[in-house]
CSV table of C-alpha atoms and ligand atoms in Angstrom, one decimal:
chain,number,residue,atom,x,y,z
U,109,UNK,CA,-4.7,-39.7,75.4
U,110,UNK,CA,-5.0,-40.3,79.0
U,111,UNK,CA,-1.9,-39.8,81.1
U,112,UNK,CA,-3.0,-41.5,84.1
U,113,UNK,CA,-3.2,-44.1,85.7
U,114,UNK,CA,-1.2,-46.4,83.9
U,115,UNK,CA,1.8,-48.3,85.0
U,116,UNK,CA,5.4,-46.9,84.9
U,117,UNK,CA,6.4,-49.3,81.8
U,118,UNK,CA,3.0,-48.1,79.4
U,119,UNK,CA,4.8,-44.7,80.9
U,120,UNK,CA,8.0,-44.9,79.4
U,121,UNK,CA,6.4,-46.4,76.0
U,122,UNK,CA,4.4,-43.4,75.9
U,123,UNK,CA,6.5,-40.6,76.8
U,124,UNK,CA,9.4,-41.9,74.4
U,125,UNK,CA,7.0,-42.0,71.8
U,126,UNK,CA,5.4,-38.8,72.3
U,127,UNK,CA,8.9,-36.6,73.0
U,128,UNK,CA,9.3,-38.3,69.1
U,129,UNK,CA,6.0,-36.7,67.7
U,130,UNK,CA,6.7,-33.5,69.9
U,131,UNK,CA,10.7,-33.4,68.4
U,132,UNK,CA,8.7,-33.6,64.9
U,133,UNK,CA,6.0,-31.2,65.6
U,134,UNK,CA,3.7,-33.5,66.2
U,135,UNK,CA,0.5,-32.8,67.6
U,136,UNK,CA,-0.8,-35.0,70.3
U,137,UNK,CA,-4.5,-35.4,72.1
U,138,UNK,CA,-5.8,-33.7,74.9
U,139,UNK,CA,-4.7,-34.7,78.4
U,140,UNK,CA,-6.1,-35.5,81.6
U,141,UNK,CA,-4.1,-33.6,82.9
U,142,UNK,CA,-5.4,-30.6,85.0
U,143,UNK,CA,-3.0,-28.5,82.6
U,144,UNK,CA,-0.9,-29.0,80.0
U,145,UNK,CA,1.8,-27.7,77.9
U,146,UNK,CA,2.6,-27.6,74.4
U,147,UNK,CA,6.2,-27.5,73.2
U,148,UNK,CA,6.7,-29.0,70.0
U,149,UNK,CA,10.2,-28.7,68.5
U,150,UNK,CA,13.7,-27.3,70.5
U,151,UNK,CA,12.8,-23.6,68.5
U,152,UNK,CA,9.6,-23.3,70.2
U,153,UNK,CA,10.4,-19.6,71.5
U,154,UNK,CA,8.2,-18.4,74.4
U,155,UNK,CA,5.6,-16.3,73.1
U,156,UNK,CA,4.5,-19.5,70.7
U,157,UNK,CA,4.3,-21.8,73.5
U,158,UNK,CA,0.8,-21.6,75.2
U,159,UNK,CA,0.0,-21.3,78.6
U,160,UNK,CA,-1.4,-24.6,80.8
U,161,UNK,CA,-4.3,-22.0,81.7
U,162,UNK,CA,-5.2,-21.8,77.9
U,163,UNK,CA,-4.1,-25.7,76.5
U,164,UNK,CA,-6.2,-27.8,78.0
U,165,UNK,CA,-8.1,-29.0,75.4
U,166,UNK,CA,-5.6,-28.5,72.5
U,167,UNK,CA,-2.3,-29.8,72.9
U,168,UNK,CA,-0.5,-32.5,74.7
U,169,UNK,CA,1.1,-32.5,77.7
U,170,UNK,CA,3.3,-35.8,76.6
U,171,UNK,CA,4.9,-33.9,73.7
U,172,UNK,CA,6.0,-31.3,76.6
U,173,UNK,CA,10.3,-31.5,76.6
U,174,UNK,CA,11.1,-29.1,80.2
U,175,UNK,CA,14.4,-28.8,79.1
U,176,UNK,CA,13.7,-27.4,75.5
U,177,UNK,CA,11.7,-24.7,76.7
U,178,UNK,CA,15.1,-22.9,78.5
U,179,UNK,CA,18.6,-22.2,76.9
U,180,UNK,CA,20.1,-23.4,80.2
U,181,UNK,CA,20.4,-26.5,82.2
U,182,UNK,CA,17.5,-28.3,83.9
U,183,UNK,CA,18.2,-30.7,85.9
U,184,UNK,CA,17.2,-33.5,88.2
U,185,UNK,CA,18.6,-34.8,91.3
U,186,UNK,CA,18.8,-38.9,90.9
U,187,UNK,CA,19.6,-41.7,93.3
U,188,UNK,CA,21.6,-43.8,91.6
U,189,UNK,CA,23.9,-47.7,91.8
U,190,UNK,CA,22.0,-49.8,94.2
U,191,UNK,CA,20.1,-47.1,96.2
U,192,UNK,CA,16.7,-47.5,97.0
U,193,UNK,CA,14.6,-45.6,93.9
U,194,UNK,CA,17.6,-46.1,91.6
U,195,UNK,CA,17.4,-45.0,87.9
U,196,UNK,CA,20.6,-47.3,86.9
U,197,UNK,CA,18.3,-50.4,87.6
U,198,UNK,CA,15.9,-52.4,85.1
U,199,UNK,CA,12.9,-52.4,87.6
U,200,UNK,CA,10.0,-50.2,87.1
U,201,UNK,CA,11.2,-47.2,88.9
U,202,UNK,CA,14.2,-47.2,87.2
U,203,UNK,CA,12.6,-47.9,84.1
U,204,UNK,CA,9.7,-44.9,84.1
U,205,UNK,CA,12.0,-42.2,85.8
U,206,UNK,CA,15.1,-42.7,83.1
U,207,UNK,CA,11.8,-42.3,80.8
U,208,UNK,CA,11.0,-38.8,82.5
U,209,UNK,CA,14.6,-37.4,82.6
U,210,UNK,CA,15.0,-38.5,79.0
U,211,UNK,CA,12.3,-37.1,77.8
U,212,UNK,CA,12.3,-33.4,80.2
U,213,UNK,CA,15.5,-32.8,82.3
U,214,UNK,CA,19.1,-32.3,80.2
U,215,UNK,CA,21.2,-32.4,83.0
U,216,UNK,CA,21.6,-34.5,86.8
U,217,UNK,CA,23.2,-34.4,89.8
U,218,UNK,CA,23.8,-37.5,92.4
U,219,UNK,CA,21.7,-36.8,95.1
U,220,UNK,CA,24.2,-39.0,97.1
U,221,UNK,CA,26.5,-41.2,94.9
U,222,UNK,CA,29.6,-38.9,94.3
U,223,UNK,CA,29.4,-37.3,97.7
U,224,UNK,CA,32.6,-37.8,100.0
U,225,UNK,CA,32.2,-40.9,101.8
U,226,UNK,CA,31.2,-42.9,98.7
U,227,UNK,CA,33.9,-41.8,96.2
U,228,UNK,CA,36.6,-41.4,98.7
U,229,UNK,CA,36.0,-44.8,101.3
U,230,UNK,CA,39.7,-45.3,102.3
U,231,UNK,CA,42.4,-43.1,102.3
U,232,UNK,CA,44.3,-44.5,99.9
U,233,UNK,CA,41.1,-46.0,97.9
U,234,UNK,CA,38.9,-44.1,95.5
U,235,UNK,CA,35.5,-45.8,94.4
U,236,UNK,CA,34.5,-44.2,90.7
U,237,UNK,CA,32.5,-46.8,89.4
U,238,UNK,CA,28.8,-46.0,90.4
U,239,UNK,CA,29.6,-42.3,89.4
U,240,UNK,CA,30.9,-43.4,86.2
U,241,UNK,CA,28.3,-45.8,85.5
U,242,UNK,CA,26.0,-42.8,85.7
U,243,UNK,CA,27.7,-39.9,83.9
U,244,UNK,CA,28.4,-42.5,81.1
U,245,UNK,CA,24.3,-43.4,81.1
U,246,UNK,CA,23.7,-39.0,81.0
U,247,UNK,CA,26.5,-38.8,78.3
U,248,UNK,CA,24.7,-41.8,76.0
U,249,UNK,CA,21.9,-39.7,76.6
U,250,UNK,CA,22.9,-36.2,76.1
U,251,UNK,CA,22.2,-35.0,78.9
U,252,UNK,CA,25.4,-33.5,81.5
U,253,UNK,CA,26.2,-34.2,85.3
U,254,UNK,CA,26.2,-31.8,88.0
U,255,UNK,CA,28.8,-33.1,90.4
U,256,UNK,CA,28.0,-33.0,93.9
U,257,UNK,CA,30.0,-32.5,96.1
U,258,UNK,CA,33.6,-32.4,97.1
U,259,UNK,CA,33.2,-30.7,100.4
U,260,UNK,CA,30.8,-31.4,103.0
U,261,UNK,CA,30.5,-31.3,106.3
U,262,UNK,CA,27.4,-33.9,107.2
U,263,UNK,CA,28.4,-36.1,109.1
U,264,UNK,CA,27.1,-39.5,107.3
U,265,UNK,CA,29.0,-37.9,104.5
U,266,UNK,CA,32.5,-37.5,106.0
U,267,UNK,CA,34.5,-40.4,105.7
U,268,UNK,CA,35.5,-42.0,108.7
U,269,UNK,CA,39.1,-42.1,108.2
U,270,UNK,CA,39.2,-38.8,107.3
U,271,UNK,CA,37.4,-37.6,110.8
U,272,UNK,CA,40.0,-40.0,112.5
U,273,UNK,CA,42.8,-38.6,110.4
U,274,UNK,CA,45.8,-38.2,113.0
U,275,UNK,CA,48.4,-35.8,111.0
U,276,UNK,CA,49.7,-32.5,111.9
U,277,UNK,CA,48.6,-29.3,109.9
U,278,UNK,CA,50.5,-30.1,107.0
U,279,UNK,CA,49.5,-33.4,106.6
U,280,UNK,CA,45.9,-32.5,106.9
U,281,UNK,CA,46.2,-30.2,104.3
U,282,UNK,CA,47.8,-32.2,101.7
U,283,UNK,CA,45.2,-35.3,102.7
U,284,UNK,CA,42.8,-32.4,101.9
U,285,UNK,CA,44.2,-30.8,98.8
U,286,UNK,CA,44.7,-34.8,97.7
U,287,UNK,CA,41.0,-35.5,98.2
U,288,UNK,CA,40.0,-32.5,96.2
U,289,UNK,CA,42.5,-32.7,93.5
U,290,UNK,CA,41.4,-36.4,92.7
U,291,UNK,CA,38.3,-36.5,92.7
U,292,UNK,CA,37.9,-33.3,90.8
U,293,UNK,CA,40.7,-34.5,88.6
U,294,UNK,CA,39.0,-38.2,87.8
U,295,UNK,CA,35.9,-35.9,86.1
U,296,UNK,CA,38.0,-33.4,84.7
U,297,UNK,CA,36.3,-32.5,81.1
U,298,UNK,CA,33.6,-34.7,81.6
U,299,UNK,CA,31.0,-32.6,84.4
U,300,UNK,CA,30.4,-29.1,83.0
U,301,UNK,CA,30.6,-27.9,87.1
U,302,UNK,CA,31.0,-28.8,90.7
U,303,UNK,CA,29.2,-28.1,94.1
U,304,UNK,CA,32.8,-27.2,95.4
U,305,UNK,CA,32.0,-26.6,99.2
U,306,UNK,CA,28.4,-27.0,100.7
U,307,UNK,CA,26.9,-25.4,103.4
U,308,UNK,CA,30.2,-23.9,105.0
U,309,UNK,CA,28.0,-21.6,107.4
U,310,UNK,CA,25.8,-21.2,109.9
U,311,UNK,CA,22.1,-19.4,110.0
U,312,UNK,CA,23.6,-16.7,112.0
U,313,UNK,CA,25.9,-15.9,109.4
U,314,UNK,CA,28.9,-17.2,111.4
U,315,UNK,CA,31.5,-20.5,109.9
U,316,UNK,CA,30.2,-23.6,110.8
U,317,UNK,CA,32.4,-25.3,112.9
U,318,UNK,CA,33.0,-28.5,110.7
U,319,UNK,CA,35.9,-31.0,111.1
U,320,UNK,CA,37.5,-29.1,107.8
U,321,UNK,CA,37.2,-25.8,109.9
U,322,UNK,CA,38.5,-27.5,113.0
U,323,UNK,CA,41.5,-28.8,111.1
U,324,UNK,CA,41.8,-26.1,108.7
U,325,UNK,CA,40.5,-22.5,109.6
U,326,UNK,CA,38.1,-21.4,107.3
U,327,UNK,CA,41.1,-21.3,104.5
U,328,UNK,CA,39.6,-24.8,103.9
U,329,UNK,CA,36.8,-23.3,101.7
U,330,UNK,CA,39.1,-21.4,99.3
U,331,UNK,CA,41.9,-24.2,99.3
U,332,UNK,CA,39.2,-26.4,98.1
U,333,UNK,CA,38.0,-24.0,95.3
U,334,UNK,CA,42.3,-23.2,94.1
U,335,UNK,CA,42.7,-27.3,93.9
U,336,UNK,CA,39.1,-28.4,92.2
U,337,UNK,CA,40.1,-25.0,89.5
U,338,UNK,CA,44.0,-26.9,89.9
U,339,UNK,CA,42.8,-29.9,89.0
U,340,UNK,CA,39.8,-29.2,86.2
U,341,UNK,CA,40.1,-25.7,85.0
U,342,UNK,CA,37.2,-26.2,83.0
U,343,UNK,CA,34.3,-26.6,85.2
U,344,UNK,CA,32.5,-23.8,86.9
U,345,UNK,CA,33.0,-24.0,90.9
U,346,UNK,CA,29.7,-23.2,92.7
U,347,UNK,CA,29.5,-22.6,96.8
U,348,UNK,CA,26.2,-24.2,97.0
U,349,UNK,CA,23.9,-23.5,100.4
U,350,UNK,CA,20.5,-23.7,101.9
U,351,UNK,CA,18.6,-20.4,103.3
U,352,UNK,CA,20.3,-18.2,101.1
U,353,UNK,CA,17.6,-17.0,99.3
U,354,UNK,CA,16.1,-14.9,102.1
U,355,UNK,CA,18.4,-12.5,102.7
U,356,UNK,CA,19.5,-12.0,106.3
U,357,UNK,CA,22.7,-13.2,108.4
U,358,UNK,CA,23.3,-16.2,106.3
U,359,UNK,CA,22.9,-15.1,102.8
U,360,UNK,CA,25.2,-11.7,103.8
U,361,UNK,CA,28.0,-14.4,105.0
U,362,UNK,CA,28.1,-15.7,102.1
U,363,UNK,CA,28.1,-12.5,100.0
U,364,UNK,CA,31.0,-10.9,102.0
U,365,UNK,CA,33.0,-14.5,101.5
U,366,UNK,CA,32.1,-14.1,97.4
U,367,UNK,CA,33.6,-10.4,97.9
U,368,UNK,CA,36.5,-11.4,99.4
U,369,UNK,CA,37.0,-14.1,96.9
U,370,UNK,CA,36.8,-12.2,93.8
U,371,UNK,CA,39.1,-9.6,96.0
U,372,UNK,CA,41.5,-11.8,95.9
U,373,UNK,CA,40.9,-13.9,92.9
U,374,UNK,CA,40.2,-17.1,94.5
U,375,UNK,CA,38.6,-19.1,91.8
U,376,UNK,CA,34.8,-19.0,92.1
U,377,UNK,CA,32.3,-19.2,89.2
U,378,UNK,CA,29.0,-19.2,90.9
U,379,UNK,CA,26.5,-20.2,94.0
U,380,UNK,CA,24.2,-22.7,94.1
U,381,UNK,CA,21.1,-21.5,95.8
U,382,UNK,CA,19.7,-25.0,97.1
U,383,UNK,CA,16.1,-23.4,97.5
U,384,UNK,CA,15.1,-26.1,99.6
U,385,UNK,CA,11.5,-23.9,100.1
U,386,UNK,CA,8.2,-23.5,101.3
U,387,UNK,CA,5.2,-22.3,99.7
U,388,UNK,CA,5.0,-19.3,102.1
U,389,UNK,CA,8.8,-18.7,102.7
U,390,UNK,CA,11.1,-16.6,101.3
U,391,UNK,CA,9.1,-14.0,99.5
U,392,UNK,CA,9.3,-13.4,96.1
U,393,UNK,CA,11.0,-10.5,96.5
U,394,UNK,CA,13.6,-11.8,98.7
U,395,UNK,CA,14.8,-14.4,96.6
U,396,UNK,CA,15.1,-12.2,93.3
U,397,UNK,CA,17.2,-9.6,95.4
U,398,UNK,CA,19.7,-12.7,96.8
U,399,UNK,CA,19.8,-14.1,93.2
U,400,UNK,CA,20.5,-10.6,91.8
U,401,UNK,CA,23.2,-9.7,94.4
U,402,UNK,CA,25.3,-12.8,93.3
U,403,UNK,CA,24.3,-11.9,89.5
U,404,UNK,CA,25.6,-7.9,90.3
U,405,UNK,CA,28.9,-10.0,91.3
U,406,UNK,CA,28.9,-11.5,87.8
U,407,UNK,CA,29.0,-14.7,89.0
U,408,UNK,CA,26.5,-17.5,87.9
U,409,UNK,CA,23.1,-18.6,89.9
U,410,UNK,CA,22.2,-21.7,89.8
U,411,UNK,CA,19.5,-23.0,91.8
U,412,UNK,CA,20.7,-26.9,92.4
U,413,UNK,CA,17.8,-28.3,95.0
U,414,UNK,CA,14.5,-26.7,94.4
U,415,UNK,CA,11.7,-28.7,96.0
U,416,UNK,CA,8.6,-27.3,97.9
U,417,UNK,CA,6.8,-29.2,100.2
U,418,UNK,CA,2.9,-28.5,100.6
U,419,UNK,CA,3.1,-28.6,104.6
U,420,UNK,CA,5.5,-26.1,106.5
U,421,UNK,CA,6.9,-27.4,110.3
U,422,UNK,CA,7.8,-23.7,111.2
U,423,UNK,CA,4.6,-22.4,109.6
U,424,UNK,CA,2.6,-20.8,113.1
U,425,UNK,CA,-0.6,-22.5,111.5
U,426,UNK,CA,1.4,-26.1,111.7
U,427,UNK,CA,0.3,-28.1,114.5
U,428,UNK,CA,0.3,-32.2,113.5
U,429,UNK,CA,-1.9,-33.8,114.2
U,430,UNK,CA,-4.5,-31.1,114.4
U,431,UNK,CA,-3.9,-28.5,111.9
U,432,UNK,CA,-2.0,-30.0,108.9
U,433,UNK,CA,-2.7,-30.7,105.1
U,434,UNK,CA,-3.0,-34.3,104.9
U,435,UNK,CA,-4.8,-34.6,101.7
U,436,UNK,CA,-3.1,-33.2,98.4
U,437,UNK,CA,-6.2,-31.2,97.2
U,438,UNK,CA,-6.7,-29.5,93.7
U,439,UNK,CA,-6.5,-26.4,95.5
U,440,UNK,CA,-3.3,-27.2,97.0
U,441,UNK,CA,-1.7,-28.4,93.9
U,442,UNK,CA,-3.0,-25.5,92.0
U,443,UNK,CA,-1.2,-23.1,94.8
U,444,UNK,CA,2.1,-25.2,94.1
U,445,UNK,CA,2.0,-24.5,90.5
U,446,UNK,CA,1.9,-21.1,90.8
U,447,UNK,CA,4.6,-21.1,93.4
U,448,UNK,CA,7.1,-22.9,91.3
U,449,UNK,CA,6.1,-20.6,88.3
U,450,UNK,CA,6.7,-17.6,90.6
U,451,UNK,CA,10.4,-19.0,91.2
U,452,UNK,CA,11.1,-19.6,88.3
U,453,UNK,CA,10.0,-16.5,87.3
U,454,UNK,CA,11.6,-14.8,89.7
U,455,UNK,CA,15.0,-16.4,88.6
U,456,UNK,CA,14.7,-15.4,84.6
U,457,UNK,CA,13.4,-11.7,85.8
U,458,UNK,CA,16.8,-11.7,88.2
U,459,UNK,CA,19.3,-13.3,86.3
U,460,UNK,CA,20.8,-12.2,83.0
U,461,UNK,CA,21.3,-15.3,81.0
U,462,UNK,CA,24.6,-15.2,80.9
U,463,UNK,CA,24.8,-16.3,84.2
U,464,UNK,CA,22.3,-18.9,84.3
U,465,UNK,CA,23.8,-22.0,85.7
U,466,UNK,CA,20.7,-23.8,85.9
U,467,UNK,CA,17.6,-25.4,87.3
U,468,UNK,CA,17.7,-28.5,89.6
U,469,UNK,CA,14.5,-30.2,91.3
U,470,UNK,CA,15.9,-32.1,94.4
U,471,UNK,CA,14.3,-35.5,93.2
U,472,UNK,CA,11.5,-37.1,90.5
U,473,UNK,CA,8.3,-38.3,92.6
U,474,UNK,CA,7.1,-37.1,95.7
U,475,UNK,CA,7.4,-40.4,97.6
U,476,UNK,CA,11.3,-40.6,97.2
U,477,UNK,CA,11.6,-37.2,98.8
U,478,UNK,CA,14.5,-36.9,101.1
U,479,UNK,CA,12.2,-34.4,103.5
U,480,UNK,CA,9.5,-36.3,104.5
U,481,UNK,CA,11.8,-38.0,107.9
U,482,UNK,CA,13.8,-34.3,107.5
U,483,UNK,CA,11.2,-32.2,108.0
U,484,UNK,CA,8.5,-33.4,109.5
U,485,UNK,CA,8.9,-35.6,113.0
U,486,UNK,CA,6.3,-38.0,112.2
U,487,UNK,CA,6.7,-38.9,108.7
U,488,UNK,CA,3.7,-37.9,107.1
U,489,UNK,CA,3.0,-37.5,103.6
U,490,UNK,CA,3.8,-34.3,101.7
U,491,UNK,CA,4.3,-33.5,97.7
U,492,UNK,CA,7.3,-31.1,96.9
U,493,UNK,CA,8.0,-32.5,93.7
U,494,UNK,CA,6.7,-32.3,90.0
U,495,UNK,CA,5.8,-36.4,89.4
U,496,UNK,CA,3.6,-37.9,91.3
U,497,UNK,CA,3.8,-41.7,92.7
U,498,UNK,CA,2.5,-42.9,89.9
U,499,UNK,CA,5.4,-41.2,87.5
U,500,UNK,CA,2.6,-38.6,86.2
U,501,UNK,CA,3.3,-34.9,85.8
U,502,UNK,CA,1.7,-32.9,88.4
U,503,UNK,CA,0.3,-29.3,88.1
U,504,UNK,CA,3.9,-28.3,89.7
U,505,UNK,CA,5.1,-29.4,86.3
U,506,UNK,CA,3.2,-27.3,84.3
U,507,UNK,CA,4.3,-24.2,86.4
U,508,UNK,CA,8.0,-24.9,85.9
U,509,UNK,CA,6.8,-24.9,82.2
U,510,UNK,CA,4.2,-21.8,82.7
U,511,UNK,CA,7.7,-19.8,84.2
U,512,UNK,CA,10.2,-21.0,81.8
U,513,UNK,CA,7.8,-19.9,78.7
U,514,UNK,CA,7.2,-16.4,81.0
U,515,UNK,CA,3.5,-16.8,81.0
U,516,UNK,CA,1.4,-15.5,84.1
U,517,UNK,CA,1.6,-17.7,87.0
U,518,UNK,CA,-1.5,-18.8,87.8
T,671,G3I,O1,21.3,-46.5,100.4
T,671,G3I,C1,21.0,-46.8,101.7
T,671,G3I,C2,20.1,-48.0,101.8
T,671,G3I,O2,20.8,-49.1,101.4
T,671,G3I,C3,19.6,-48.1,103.3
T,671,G3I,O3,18.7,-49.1,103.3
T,671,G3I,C4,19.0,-46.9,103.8
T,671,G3I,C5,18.6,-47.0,105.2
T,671,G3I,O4,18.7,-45.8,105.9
T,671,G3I,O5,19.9,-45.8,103.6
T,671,G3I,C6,20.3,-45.5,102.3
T,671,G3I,O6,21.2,-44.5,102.3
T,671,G3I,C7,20.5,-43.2,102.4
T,671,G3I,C8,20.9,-42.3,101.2
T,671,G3I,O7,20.3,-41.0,101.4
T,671,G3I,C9,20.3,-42.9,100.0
T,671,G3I,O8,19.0,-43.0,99.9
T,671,G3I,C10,21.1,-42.5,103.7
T,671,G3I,O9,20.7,-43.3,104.8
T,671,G3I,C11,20.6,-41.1,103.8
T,671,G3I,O10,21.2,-40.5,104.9
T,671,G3I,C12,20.9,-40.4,102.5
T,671,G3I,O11,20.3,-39.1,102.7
T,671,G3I,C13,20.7,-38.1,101.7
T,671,G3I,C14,21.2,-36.9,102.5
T,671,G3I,O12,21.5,-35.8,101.5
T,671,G3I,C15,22.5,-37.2,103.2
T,671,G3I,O13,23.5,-37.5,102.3
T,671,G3I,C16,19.5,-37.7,100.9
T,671,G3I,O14,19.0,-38.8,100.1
T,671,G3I,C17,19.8,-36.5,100.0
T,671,G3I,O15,18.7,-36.1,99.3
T,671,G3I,C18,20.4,-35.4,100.8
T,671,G3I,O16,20.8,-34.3,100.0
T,671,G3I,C19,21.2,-33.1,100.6
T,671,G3I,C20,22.2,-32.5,99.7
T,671,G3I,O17,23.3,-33.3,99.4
T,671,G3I,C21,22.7,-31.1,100.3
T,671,G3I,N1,21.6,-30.3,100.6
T,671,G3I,C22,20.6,-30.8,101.4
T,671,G3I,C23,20.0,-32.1,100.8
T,671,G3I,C24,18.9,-32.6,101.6
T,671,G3I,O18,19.3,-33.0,102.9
């Protein structure tokens, strides 16, 4: 069978089809795939799962589940009610990507939907339907929610009224501890954790100086980890940031604030390494010691945002238009593979499984990456994802897969 190309609805026919035969231990034909996997029933253990480097010609990369070769989440970031690239709509998009996290992801998160401004609009108004439009669609489907976030400080997602919030201390902080409280309260028993607070600091290791810190002091982080463990004792509460994995200024921030917290037993479950990447940056190394020093803590890793874009803007060999890769070669997407192999790797050899929170990819296809206008100035093209425009698997894919089964990266 030929994966590609085909349109996103023969897609979905096929993948739901195939995850059956693969559920049954089905066999399926060879792929077109530059590698494939092979993982045929949920008690496929590692060493019986084949590596893409030795499959190609025997197994089939449709009756490949991602999220039955680990015993812990993986998950998906989605864009979700009427956003552009929806999966709650009937068009093709939404159609072939519910087909892909159905048949490979066991767990989402809203890449946008339940952040601040869009479930908390008014002060006195919440707005829970799109959010609960989706975690009713993952709950029909098995699969659980990662809720993100209740704290933020970006400005598109701070509410308006709340930065023009006129109220002394006091007031602030109950409008706070309100916010917190209900939202976290509205999902209580139904999300299985929360990005509590989200990038609280700054690369040089200092607080960043948001309008919660303004209003607050820096107490606003641990208020908003006592009211969301108020409010759903339940869920495990993540800090959740970018550059962390690298060691350095940041990352030792936020270890001394995990310290203090389990000093003085302010509720915290885990951190939620974004790993927002590049293929070059951090080192392995680096991002096996910052997973293992929050692992040494007991608390959970959980890496919530992995994507890995081909083309690096800080990179000294960048130089658009001049010096760039604006082609996705085989070569490239061979060196991709590995590198998400190697992370994944890196995160099984680092982190006891008891305090595996889980794997996120920040998005399905390439082309509805959020850092294409992040990253680079002139929006060009770039591939950090593990589907390709088309909805098709990519050698990234197979990597995730190669890690997760603890074959060689190659
Ligand atoms: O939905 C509207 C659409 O109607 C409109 O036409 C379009 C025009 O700009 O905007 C759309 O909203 C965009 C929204 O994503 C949905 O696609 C917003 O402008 C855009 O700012 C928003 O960006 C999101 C960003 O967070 C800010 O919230 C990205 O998709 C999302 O991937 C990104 O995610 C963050 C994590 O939450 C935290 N870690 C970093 C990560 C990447 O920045």
């Amino acid at each position: 069978m030929q994966l590609s190309p085909r349109s996103p609805l023969l897609l979905s026919t096929l993948l739901s089809s195939f995850l059956f035969l693969g559920a049954c231990g089905g066999g399926g034909s060879s792929s077109g795939n530059p590698s494939s996997a092979s993982a045929s029933s949920s008690s496929q253990t590692s060493s019986e799962a084949s590596s893409s480097s030795d499959r190609s010609s025997s197994s089939s990369s449709e009756a490949l589940s991602l999220h039955i070769l680990a015993d812990f989440p993986i998950g998906v970031a989605v864009s979700a009610a009427n956003e552009p690239s929806s999966i709650m709509q009937d068009n093709e998009a939404g159609i072939a990507q519910r087909a892909i996290i159905e048949a490979h992801f066991d767990q989402l998160t809203a890449g946008n939907i339940m952040k601040m401004s869009y479930l908390h609009p008014a002060q006195d108004t919440y707005f829970f339907d799109d959010a609960d439009a989706l975690l009713d669609y993952a709950d029909a489907n098995g699969i659980s929610l990662h809720a993100h976030t209740l704290v933020w400080h970006s400005d598109y997602q701070v509410p308006d009224w709340m930065k023009n919030f006129e109220g002394d201390a006091a007031a602030w902080l109950a409008m706070y501890k309100e916010h917190v409280e209900t939202i976290a309260g509205h999902f209580a028993g139904r999300v299985p954790s929360w990005d509590v607070v989200n990038e609280a600091f700054n690369e040089d290791g200092t607080y960043r100086n948001s309008l919660f810190n303004q209003k607050l002091g820096t107490a606003y982080i641990e208020t908003a980890f006592a009211s969301a463990r108020e409010a759903d004792p339940q869920a495990d509460l993540y800090y959740n940031d970018f550059n962390i994995s690298n060691g350095g200024a940041k990352f030792q921030a936020m270890i001394n604030m995990v310290d203090d917290f389990i000093a003085r037993d302010i509720p915290i479950d885990g951190v939620g390494f974004q790993m927002h990447v590049f293929m070059d940056w951090p080192s392995i190394d680096a991002i096996k010691s910052s997973f293992a020093a929050v692992a040494e803590r007991g608390l959970k890793v959980k890496i919530t945002e992995l994507d890995i874009p081909i083309n690096n803007p800080y990179s000294p060999g960048y130089n658009y238009p001049d010096n760039y890769e604006a082609t996705f070669t085989d070569e490239l997407a061979a060196a991709q593979k590995k590198r998400y192999c190697d992370i994944v790797t890196a995160y099984l050899d680092a982190v006891p499984a008891d305090l595996r929170g889980g794997l996120t990819v920040w998005g399905i296809r390439d082309s509805d990456t959020w850092l294409i206008s992040a990253l680079f100035d002139d929006n060009h093209e770039d591939w950090p994802l593990l589907f390709d425009n088309n909805f098709d698997p990519k050698p990234a894919f197979y990597g995730v897969a190669d890690g997760l089964t603890n074959q060689p990266c190659l």
